[in-house]
Amino acid sequence: MGRRVAVVGAGNSGLVCIKACLEEGLEPVCFESSDDIGGLWKYKESPEPERASIYRSLVVNTSKEMMCFSDFPMPADYPNYMHNSQLLQYFRLYADHFDLLRYVRFQTTVKSVTQRPDFSTSGQWDVVTTNGDGVKESHVFDAVMVCSGHYTDPVLPLSDFPGNETFSGRCLHSQEFKNADAYRGKRAVVVGIGNSGGDIAVEISRSAEKTFLSTRQGSWVLGRMSSNGLPLDMVYVSRLNSVLSGLLPKSFVNWTVERSLNSRYDHRLYGLKPKHRVLDQKPLINDDLPSRILQGALVMKPNVKGFTASGVVFEDGTVEENIDTVVFCTGYIMNFPFLSPALSEGPHKELTLYNIPCPRKAALQVDYIPYLDFMAEQVGVRPNIFSLLLRDPVLWVKVFLGPCTPYQYRLTGPGKWSGARQAILTQWDRVAQPFRTREVPEPENRPSVLFSPWLLVSAGAVTIAIVLSKNDLAPVLQGAARVLDQSKIFLWDFTVWSR
């Protein structure tokens, strides 16, 4: 084997890094503090200090074809949005398929990673670990890959809220939340409307007497399901949509998306509407939140201002008394305690290790396809769309018009996978497979998309709107909205054809 590489953590990133090291002729040694792979996705009934934690009911919010490893499709019978236990099982299949477990040292915690005194010439690292029996061991590695994630150091801002010291209820961070069994018949407040906050509020509302969701600024809410019941990301995350989003005015795209979301449920009416536009921040992915609000089981509230002896005071002056529990879904501090402080001496205390070239906030939010293409180009695996059109037009349709699934980055260059083309051509079959549990009659044949009457109606409506509007943009937007409403059948025809 070649140079030795330490891999910290055996979650999904750690497993991929082990495999990548082996493919490059390196010698990986993976240190995993728990007794199993999976990292964040390994559910445990009790939270453990300095370890990421998930709740029992957690379901992924990225569909299986969009989140799978690029050279290892998920089993066709897996649901499109799976429970955390099934995702962990997928990691096991991946690790077994590529024989990765032999390189993992379980129940071994990395205590420190420092540069060797002669680092400028050797480029080596001193790594100190302890095993389950507390035995300390020192190692020397040529490189270190940190794959332990950053959801380990919770932010619990109790000091920001007057009266918290005398509050009779319990305050906890979402990291401690495991299930809603203990909330039966209770009154609870959930603070924060990120994905965890939305999920936990919904989960608690199924057991609690009353649940309140407190948010400083609200959020746009998307469900996992798109039109015709297809996975949202499989329909909208495509190269075509990425190009169109770059060409159209951002204000128009915002207006169109917000109008579509409000047509399902009025965000203002439901107390969800934020100040920001939909494209300016990450939306909340949650299927059940609006229905729980509609049923009265969940009540939206503004930001928490403070506490009374038994209740919570909100910034609008309202008070909810007899609160038993407050769950703070207030995020985490990005912290890697085993790394030397000398490695975080940047202007914003960011790590100075080799990192993915990207803006500061890219670890949490990026423009998906442009970012993937940028990274793929650095290693020579970005698909050449124009060349693909000339060489393989059938595949081009799937790559450009269809969802941007990970297999696209295995079509060419280093790590090219011979099964990538077939995986792309059959991706919609795997989407459909878990639904095929009952035989139903075949639908009648639809007319060709090229002769769809809705295509003609849509084109005519847009032309008339532009002609009549002259220089006034408002009628154009109104006309476009009517076109969008009347073109759903055409868009469905087009989606089916592009598969």
mmCIF file of C-alpha atoms in Angstrom, residues 279-282 334 358-367 371:
data_model
loop_
_atom_site.group_PDB
_atom_site.id
_atom_site.type_symbol
_atom_site.label_atom_id
_atom_site.label_comp_id
_atom_site.label_asym_id
_atom_site.label_seq_id
_atom_site.Cartn_x
_atom_site.Cartn_y
_atom_site.Cartn_z
ATOM 1 C CA LEU A 279 -34.802 31.772 -3.167
ATOM 2 C CA ASP A 280 -32.914 33.798 -0.560
ATOM 3 C CA GLN A 281 -32.808 31.109 2.133
ATOM 4 C CA LYS A 282 -33.279 27.379 2.448
ATOM 5 C CA MET A 334 -19.112 23.934 14.041
ATOM 6 C CA CYS A 358 -16.352 27.542 -1.746
ATOM 7 C CA PRO A 359 -17.941 30.476 0.110
ATOM 8 C CA ARG A 360 -17.924 30.408 3.909
ATOM 9 C CA LYS A 361 -21.507 29.212 4.193
ATOM 10 C CA ALA A 362 -21.147 26.528 1.528
ATOM 11 C CA ALA A 363 -20.951 23.773 4.121
ATOM 12 C CA LEU A 364 -24.608 24.478 4.852
ATOM 13 C CA GLN A 365 -26.029 25.880 1.610
ATOM 14 C CA VAL A 366 -24.876 25.966 -2.020
ATOM 15 C CA ASP A 367 -26.363 26.301 -5.495
ATOM 16 C CA TYR A 371 -21.473 23.702 -7.168
#
